[in-house]
Coordinates of C-alpha atoms in Angstrom, one line a residue:
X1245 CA -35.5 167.6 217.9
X1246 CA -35.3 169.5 221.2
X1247 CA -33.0 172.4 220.1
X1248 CA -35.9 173.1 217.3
X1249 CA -38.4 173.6 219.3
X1250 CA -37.1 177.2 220.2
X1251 CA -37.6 177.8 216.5
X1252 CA -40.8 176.8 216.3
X1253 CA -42.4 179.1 218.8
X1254 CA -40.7 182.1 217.1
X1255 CA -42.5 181.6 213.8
X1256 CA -45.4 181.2 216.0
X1257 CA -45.4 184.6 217.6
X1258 CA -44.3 186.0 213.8
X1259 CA -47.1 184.9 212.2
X1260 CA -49.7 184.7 214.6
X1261 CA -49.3 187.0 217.8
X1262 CA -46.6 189.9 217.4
X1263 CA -46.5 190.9 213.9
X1264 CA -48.1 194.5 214.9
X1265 CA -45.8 195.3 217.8
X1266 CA -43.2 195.6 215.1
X1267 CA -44.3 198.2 212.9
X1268 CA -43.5 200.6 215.7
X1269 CA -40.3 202.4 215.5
X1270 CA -37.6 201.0 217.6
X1271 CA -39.8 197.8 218.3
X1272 CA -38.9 195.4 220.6
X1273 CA -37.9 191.9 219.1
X1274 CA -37.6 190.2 222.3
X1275 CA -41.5 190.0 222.3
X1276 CA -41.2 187.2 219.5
X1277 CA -39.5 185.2 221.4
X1278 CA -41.1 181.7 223.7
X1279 CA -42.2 183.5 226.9
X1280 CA -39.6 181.1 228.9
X1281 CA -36.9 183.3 226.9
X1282 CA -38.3 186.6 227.3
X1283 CA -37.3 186.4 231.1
X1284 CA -33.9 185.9 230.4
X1285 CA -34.0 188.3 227.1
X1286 CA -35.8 191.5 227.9
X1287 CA -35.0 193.6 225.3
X1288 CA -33.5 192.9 220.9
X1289 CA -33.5 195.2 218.1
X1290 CA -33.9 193.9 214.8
X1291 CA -30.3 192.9 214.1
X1292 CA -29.8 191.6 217.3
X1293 CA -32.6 189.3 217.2
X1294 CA -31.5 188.2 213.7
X1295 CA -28.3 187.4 215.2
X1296 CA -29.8 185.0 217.7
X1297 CA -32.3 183.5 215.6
X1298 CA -29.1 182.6 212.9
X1299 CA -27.2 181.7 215.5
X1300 CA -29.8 179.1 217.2
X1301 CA -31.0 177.8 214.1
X1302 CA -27.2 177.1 213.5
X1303 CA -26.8 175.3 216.9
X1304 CA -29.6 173.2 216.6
X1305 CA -28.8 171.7 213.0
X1306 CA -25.2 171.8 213.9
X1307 CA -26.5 169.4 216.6
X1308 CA -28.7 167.3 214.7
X1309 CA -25.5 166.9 212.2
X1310 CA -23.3 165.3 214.7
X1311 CA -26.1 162.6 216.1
X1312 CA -26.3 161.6 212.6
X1313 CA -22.5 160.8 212.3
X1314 CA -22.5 159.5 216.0
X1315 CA -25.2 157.2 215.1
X1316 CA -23.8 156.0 211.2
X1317 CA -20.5 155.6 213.0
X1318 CA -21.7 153.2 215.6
X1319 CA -23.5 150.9 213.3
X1320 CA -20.0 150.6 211.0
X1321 CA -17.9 150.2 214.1
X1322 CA -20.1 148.1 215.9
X1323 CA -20.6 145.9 212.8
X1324 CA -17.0 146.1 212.5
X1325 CA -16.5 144.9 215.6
X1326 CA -18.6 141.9 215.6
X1327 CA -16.9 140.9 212.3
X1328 CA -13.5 141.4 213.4
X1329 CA -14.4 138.9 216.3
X1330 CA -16.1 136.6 214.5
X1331 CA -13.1 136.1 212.0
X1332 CA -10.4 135.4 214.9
X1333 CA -12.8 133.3 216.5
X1334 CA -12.3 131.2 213.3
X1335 CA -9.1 131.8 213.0
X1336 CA -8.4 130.0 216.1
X1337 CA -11.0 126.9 215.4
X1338 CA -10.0 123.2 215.4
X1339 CA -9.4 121.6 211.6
X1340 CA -12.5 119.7 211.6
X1341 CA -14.6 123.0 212.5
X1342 CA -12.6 125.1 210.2
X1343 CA -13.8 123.0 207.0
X1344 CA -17.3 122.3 208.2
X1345 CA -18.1 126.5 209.1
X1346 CA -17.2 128.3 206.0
X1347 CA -20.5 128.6 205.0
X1348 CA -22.2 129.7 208.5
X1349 CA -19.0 132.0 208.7
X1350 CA -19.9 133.8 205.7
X1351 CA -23.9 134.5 206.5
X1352 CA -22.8 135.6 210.2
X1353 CA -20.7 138.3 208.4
X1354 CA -22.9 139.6 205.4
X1355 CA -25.9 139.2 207.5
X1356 CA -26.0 138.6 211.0
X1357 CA -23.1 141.4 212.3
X1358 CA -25.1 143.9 209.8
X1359 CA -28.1 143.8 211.6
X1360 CA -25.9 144.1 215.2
X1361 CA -24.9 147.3 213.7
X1362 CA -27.9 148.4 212.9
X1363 CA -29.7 147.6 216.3
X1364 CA -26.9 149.4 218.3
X1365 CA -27.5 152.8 216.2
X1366 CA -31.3 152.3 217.1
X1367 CA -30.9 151.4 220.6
X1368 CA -28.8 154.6 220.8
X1369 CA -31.3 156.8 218.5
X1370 CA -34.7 155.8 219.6
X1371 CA -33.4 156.0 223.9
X1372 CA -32.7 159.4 223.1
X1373 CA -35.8 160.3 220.9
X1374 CA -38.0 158.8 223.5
X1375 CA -36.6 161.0 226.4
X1376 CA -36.9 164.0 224.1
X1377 CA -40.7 163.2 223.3
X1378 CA -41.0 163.5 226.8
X1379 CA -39.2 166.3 227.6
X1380 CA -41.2 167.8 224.4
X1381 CA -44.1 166.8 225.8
X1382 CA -43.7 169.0 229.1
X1383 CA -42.4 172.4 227.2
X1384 CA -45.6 172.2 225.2
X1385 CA -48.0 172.5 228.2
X1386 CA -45.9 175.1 230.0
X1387 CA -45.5 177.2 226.2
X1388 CA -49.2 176.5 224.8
X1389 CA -49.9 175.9 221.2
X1390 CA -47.8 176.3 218.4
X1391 CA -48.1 176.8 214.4
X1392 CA -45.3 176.6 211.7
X1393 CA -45.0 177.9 207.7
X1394 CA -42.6 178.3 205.7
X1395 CA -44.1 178.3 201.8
X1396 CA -41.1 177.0 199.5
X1397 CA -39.5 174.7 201.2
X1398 CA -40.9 171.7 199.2
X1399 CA -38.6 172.2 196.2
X1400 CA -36.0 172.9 198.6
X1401 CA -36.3 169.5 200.2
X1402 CA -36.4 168.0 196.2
X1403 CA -33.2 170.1 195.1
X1404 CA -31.4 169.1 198.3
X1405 CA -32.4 165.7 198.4
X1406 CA -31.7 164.7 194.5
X1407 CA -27.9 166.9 195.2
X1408 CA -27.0 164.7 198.6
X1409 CA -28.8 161.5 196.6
X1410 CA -26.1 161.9 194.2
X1411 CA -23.9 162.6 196.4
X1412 CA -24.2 159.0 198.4
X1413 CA -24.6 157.1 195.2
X1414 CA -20.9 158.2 194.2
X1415 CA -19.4 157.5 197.6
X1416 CA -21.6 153.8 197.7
X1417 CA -20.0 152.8 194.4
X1418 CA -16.6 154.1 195.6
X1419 CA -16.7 152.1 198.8
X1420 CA -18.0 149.0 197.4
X1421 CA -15.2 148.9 194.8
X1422 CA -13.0 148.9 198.3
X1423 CA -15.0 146.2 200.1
X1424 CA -14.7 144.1 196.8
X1425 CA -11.2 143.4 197.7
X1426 CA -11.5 142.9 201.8
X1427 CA -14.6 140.5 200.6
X1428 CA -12.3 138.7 198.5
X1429 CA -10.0 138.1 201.0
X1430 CA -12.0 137.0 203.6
X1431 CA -13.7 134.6 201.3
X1432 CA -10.4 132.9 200.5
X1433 CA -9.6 132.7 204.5
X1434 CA -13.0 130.7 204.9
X1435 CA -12.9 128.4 201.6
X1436 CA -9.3 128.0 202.5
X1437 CA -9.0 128.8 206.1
X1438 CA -6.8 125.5 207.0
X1439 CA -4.7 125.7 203.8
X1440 CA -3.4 129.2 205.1
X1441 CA -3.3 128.2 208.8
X1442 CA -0.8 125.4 207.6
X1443 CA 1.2 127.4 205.2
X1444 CA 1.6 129.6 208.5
X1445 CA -0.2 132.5 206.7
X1446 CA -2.9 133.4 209.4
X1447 CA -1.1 136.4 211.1
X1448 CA -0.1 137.7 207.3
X1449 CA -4.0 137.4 206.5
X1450 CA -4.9 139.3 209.6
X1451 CA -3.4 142.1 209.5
X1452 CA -3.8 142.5 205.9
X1453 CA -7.7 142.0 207.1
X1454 CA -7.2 144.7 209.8
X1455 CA -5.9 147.3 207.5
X1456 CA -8.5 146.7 205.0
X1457 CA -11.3 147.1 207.1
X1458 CA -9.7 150.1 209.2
X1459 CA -9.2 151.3 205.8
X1460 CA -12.4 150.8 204.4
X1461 CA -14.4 152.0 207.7
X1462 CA -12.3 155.7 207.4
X1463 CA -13.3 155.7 204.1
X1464 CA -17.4 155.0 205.1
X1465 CA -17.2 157.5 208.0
X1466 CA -15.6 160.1 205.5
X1467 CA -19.0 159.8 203.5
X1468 CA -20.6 159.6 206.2
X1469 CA -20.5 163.6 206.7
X1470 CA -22.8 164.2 203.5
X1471 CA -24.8 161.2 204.9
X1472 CA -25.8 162.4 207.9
X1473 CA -26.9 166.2 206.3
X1474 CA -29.0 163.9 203.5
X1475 CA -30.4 162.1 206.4
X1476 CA -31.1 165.8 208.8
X1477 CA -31.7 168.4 206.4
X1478 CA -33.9 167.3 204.4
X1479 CA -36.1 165.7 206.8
X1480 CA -36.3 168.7 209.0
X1481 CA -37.1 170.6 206.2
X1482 CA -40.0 168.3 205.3
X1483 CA -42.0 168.3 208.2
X1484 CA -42.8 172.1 206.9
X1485 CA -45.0 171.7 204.4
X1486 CA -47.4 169.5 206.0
X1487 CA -48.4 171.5 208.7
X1488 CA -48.5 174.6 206.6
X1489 CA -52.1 174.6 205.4
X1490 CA -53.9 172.9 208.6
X1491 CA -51.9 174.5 211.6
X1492 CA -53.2 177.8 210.2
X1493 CA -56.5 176.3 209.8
X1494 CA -56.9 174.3 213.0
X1495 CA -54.0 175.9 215.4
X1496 CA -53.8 172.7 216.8
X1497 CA -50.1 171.6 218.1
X1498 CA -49.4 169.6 215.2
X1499 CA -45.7 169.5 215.4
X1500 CA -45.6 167.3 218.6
X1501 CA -48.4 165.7 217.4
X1502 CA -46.5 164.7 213.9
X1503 CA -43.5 164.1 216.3
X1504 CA -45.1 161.8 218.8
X1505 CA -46.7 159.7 216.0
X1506 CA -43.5 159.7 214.0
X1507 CA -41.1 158.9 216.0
X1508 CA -43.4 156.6 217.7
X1509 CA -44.0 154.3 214.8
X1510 CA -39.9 154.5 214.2
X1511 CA -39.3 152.9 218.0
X1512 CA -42.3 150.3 217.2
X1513 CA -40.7 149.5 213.8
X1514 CA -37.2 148.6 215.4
X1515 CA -38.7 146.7 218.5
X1516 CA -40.6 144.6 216.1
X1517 CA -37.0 143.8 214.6
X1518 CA -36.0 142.7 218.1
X1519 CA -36.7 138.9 217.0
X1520 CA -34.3 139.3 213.8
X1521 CA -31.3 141.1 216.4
X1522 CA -32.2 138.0 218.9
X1523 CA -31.8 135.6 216.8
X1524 CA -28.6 137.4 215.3
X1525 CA -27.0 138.0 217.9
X1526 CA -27.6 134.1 219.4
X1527 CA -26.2 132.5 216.4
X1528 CA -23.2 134.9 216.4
X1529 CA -22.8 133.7 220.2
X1530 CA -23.1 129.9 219.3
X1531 CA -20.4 130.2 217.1
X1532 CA -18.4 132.3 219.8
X1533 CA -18.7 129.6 222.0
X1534 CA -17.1 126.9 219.9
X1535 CA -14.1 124.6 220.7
X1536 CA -10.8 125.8 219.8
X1537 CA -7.2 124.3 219.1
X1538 CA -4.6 125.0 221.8
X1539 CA -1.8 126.6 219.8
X1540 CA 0.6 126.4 222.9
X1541 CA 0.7 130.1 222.6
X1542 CA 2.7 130.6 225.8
X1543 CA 5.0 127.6 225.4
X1544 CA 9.0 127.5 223.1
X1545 CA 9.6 129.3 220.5
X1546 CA 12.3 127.0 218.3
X1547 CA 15.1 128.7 217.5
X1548 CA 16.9 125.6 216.7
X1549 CA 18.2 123.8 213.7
X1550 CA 16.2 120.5 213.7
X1551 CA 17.4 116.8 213.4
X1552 CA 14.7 114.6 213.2
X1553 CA 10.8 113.8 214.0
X1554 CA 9.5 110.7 215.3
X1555 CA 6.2 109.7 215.8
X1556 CA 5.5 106.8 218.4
X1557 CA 3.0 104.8 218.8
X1558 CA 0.7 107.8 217.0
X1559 CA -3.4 106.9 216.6
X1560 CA -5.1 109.5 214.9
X1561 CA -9.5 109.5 213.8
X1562 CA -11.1 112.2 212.8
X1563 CA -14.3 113.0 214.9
X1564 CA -16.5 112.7 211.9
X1565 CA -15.1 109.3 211.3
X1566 CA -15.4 105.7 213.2
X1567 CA -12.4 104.4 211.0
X1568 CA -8.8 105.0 212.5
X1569 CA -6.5 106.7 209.9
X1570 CA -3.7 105.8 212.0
X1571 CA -2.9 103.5 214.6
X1572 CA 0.0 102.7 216.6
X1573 CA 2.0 104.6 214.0
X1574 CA 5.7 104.7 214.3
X1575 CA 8.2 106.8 211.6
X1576 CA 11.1 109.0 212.1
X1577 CA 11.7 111.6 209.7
X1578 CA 15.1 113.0 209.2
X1579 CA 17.4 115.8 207.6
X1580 CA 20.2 115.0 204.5
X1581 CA 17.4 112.9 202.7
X1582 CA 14.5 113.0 201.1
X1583 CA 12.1 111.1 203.1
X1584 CA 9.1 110.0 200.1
X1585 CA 5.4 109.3 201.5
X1586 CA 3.4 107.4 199.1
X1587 CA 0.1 105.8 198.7
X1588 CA -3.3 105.5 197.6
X1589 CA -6.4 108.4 198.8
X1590 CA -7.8 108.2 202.7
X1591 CA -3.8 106.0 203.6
X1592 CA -3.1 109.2 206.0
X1593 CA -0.5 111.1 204.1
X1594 CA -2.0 113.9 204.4
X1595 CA -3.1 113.5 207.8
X1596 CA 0.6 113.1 208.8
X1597 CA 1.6 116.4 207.4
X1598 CA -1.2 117.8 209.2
X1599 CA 0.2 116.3 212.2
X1600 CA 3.5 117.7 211.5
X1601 CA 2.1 121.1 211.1
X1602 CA 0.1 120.9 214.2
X1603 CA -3.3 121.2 212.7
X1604 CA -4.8 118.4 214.5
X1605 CA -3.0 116.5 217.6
X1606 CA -2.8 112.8 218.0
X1607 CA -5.6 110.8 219.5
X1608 CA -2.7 108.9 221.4
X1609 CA 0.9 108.5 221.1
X1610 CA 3.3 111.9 220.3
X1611 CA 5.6 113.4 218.0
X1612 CA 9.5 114.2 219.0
X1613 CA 11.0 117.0 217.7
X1614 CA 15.1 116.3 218.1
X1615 CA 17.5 119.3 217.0
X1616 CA 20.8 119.4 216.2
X1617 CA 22.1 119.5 219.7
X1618 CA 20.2 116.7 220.5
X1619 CA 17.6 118.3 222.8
X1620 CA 14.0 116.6 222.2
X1621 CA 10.9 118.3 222.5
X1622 CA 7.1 116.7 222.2
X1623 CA 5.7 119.2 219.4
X1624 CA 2.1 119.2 221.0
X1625 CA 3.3 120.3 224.4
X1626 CA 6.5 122.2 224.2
X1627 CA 6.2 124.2 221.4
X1628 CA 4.8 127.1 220.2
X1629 CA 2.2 125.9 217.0
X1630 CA 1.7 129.2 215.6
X1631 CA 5.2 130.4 215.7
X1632 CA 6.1 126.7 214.8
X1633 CA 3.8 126.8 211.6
X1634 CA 5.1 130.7 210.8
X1635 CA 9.0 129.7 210.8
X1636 CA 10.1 126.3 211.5
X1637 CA 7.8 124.7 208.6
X1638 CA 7.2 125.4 204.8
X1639 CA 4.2 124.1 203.0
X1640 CA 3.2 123.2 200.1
X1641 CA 0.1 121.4 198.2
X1642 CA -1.8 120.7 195.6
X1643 CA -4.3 123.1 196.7
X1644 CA -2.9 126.6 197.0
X1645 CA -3.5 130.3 196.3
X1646 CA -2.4 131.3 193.3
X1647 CA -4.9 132.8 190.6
X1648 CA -5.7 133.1 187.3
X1649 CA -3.5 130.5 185.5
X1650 CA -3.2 126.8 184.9
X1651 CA -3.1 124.0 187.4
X1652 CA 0.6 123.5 186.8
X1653 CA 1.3 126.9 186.3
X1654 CA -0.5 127.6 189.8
X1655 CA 1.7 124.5 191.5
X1656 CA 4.5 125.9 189.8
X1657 CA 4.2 129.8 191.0
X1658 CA 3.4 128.3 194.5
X1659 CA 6.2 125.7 195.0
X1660 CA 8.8 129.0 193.8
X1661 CA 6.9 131.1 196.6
X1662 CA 6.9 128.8 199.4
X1663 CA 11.2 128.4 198.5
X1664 CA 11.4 132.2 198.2
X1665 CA 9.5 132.9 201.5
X1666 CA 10.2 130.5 203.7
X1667 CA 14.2 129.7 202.8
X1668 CA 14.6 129.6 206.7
X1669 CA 12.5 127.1 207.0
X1670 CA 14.1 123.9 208.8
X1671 CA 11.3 121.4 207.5
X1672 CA 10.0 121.7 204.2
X1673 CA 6.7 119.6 203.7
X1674 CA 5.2 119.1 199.7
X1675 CA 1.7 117.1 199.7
X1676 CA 1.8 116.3 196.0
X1677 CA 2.5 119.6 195.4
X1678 CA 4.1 118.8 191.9
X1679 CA 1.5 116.4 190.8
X1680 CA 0.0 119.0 187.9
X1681 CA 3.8 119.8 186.4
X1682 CA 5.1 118.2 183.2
X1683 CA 7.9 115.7 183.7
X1684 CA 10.3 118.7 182.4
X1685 CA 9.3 121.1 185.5
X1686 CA 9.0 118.3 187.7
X1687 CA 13.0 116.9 187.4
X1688 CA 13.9 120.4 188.2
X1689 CA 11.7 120.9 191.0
X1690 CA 13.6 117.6 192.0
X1691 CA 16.3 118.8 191.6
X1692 CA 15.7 121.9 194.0
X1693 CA 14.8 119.2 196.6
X1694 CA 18.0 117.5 196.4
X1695 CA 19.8 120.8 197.3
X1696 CA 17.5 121.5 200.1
X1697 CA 18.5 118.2 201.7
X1698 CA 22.0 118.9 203.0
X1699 CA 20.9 121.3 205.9
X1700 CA 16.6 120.8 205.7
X1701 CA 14.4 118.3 206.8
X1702 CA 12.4 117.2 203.5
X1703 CA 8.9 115.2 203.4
X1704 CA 7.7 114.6 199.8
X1705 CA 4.1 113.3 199.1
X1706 CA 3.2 111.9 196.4
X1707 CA -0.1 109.8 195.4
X1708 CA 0.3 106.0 194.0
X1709 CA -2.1 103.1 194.2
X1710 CA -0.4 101.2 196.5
X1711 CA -2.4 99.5 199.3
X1712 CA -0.3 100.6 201.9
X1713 CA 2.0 103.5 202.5
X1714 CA 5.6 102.8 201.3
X1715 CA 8.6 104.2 202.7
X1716 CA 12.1 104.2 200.4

């Protein structure tokens, strides 16, 4: 706005005070110039001052253009930003926050670091429009009054304004056929957030996240160029028209007038959103601030072929619970069988596999990891969970995240993928992951576990009615 005002006080000496000096044969154009200028400019010929005048109306817009793309870039990167935290805070919640947050994960993301976004561009915009109302405010009662015309520029504004609207609409549908995909995948990672934790898929999902959204933000800041001329152009072109008619009428300053009351109303607008941003930015904060599960980041990484696990003495509850799923449980797992878990729904099979993966910890008792060399480890304080879940362990279950087919055909697909992808693996855990196959797919799946036996550790759920869990 400042670097117009230069502008302005030209077209005022044009119309209004110098037009006659110019007639005169080899006129001085210096005298069109804001009297503050004229000291430092004595003396301009025609070309000369046409020169200056395309050359400052050139500076100022080229100014205006890169606030616009500072500003549209801080809202997406700040956005960005909160999103990006607010996912690896989830990433890294306990399992009994990760299924109950999904929902509250997904508003804090479309909604909540949106309007961050967009406060930080306003806090940014409106600072520096305030100081410049000021700073206007001063020039005007050192220069004096001012007029401004410039007849035509109202179906200038329309042609520009319908060729940039375009313009945006193309590049909008182009980026939201982008986002479709990043939105898909972060909706999967929050319906299905400890499924993909446990099939040790959360690194995988993060930087395919990472890349998406870096991608998709280059891609919003490339449109952002023709966004920030629809947003400058135009509007400085607008403010013509209005003042055309009365500033000749009434020569009263109307352009800071129009700029005080405008811009005015703009900062009063966003402060009254100040509640909205609060509020924002204290449920983004709340969920910032809850628990997370120790992965043992810093502790082994297991290399090691791996023997056996036993779990003594293990009582597990889940927090939302009285009842005790487990107590004083005692089992050893180990390689060159296949060791069967079966039973009726809420007997803890599944909350042993969990165990085992290191989703949720014992509420007493522990779990001994013994490798081929005989070494022992306690899995919830000597090893590394992450890098545990990642290589050490395969997963599979009825749940899983294959689309677009059948049940069985899903089970099927995802039992072939975990083999494929985790053939290192030394423990290989299936929680009824079969349980949609016909008998034909299920022998050879079997049969697959069989082999796996002579060098893997193999746990293999299945669901029966029995009253208690049976071991054979």
């Amino acid at each position: 706005m400042l670097a117009w005002w230069p502008i302005l006080l030209t077209i005022n000496n044009v119309i209004f005070l110098k037009i006659d000096k110019l007639r005169e044969e080899n006129a001085n154009y210096a005298v069109l110039l804001p009297e503050f200028l004229q000291k430092f400019i004595t003396k301009l010929n025609s070309k000369e001052w046409f020169l200056l005048a395309l050359s400052w109306l050139t500076f100022s817009f080229f100014i205006e253009y890169l606030l616009g793309l500072w500003e549209e870039e801080l809202k997406i990167r700040g956005s960005n930003y909160v999103e990006s935290k607010l996912l690896n805070k989830f990433r890294r919640l306990t399992f009994e926050e990760k299924s109950s947050r999904g929902k509250e994960l997904s508003v804090l993301i479309e909604v909540d670091a949106q309007m961050v976004g967009n406060n930080w561009e306003f806090l940014v915009r409106d600072t520096f429009t305030a100081i410049t109302l000021v700073i206007l405010y001063f020039i005007s009662i050192y220069v004096g009054l001012i007029s401004f015309i410039f007849l035509g520029w109202m179906i200038l504004i329309g042609v520009i304004s319908y060729l940039f609207g375009r313009a945006i609409a193309n590049n909008e549908k182009k980026y939201k056929e982008k986002r479709t995909k990043y939105s898909l995948l972060i909706n999967e990672e929050v319906n299905k957030g400890n499924l993909i934790e446990g099939m040790g898929l959360n690194s995988h999902y993060e930087k395919q996240e990472n890349h998406l959204r870096k991608k998709n933000e280059k891609l919003k800041l490339s449109f952002n160029r023709i966004f920030s001329l629809r947003n400058n152009l135009p509007f400085r072109l607008m403010i013509a028209f209005p003042l055309l008619i009365v500033s000749i009428l009434t020569g009263l300053n109307l352009v800071l007038f129009w700029s005080i009351g405008y811009w005015f109303s703009r900062i009063t607008a966003n402060c009254l959103t100040y509640g909205n941003y609060s509020a924002s930015v204290q449920r983004i904060n709340n969920f910032l601030q809850l628990p997370e599960k120790n992965d043992n980041l810093e502790k082994l990484k297991l290399t090691n072929e791996i023997e056996s696990i036993s779990f003594k003495n293990v009582g597990f509850k889940y927090k939302s619970s009285q009842n005790w799923v487990l107590q004083n449980y005692n089992e050893t797992f180990e390689t060159k069988k296949i060791n069967r878990l079966s039973g009726g729904n809420g007997k803890g099979k599944s909350t042993i596999i969990y165990l085992i993966l290191g989703l949720i910890e014992p509420n007493d008792g522990e779990a001994i990891i013994t490798d081929i060399k005989g070494k022992t480890y306690n899995l919830y304080q000597d090893i590394n969970l992450r890098h545990w879940r990642e290589n050490n362990v395969a997963y599979a279950s009825h749940d899983n995240l294959i689309e677009g087919a059948s049940t069985g055909q899903k089970q099927l697909a995802n039992i072939n993928n975990v083999l494929k992808t985790k053939k290192n693996a030394a423990i290989f855990l299936f929680d009824e992951a079969d349980n949609a196959l016909d008998r034909e797919k299920q022998i050879k799946f079997y049969q697959k576990l069989e082999e796996l036996t002579k060098n893997k550790l193999i746990i293999y759920v299945k669901h029966e009615t029995n009253e208690k869990i049976k071991w054979t």
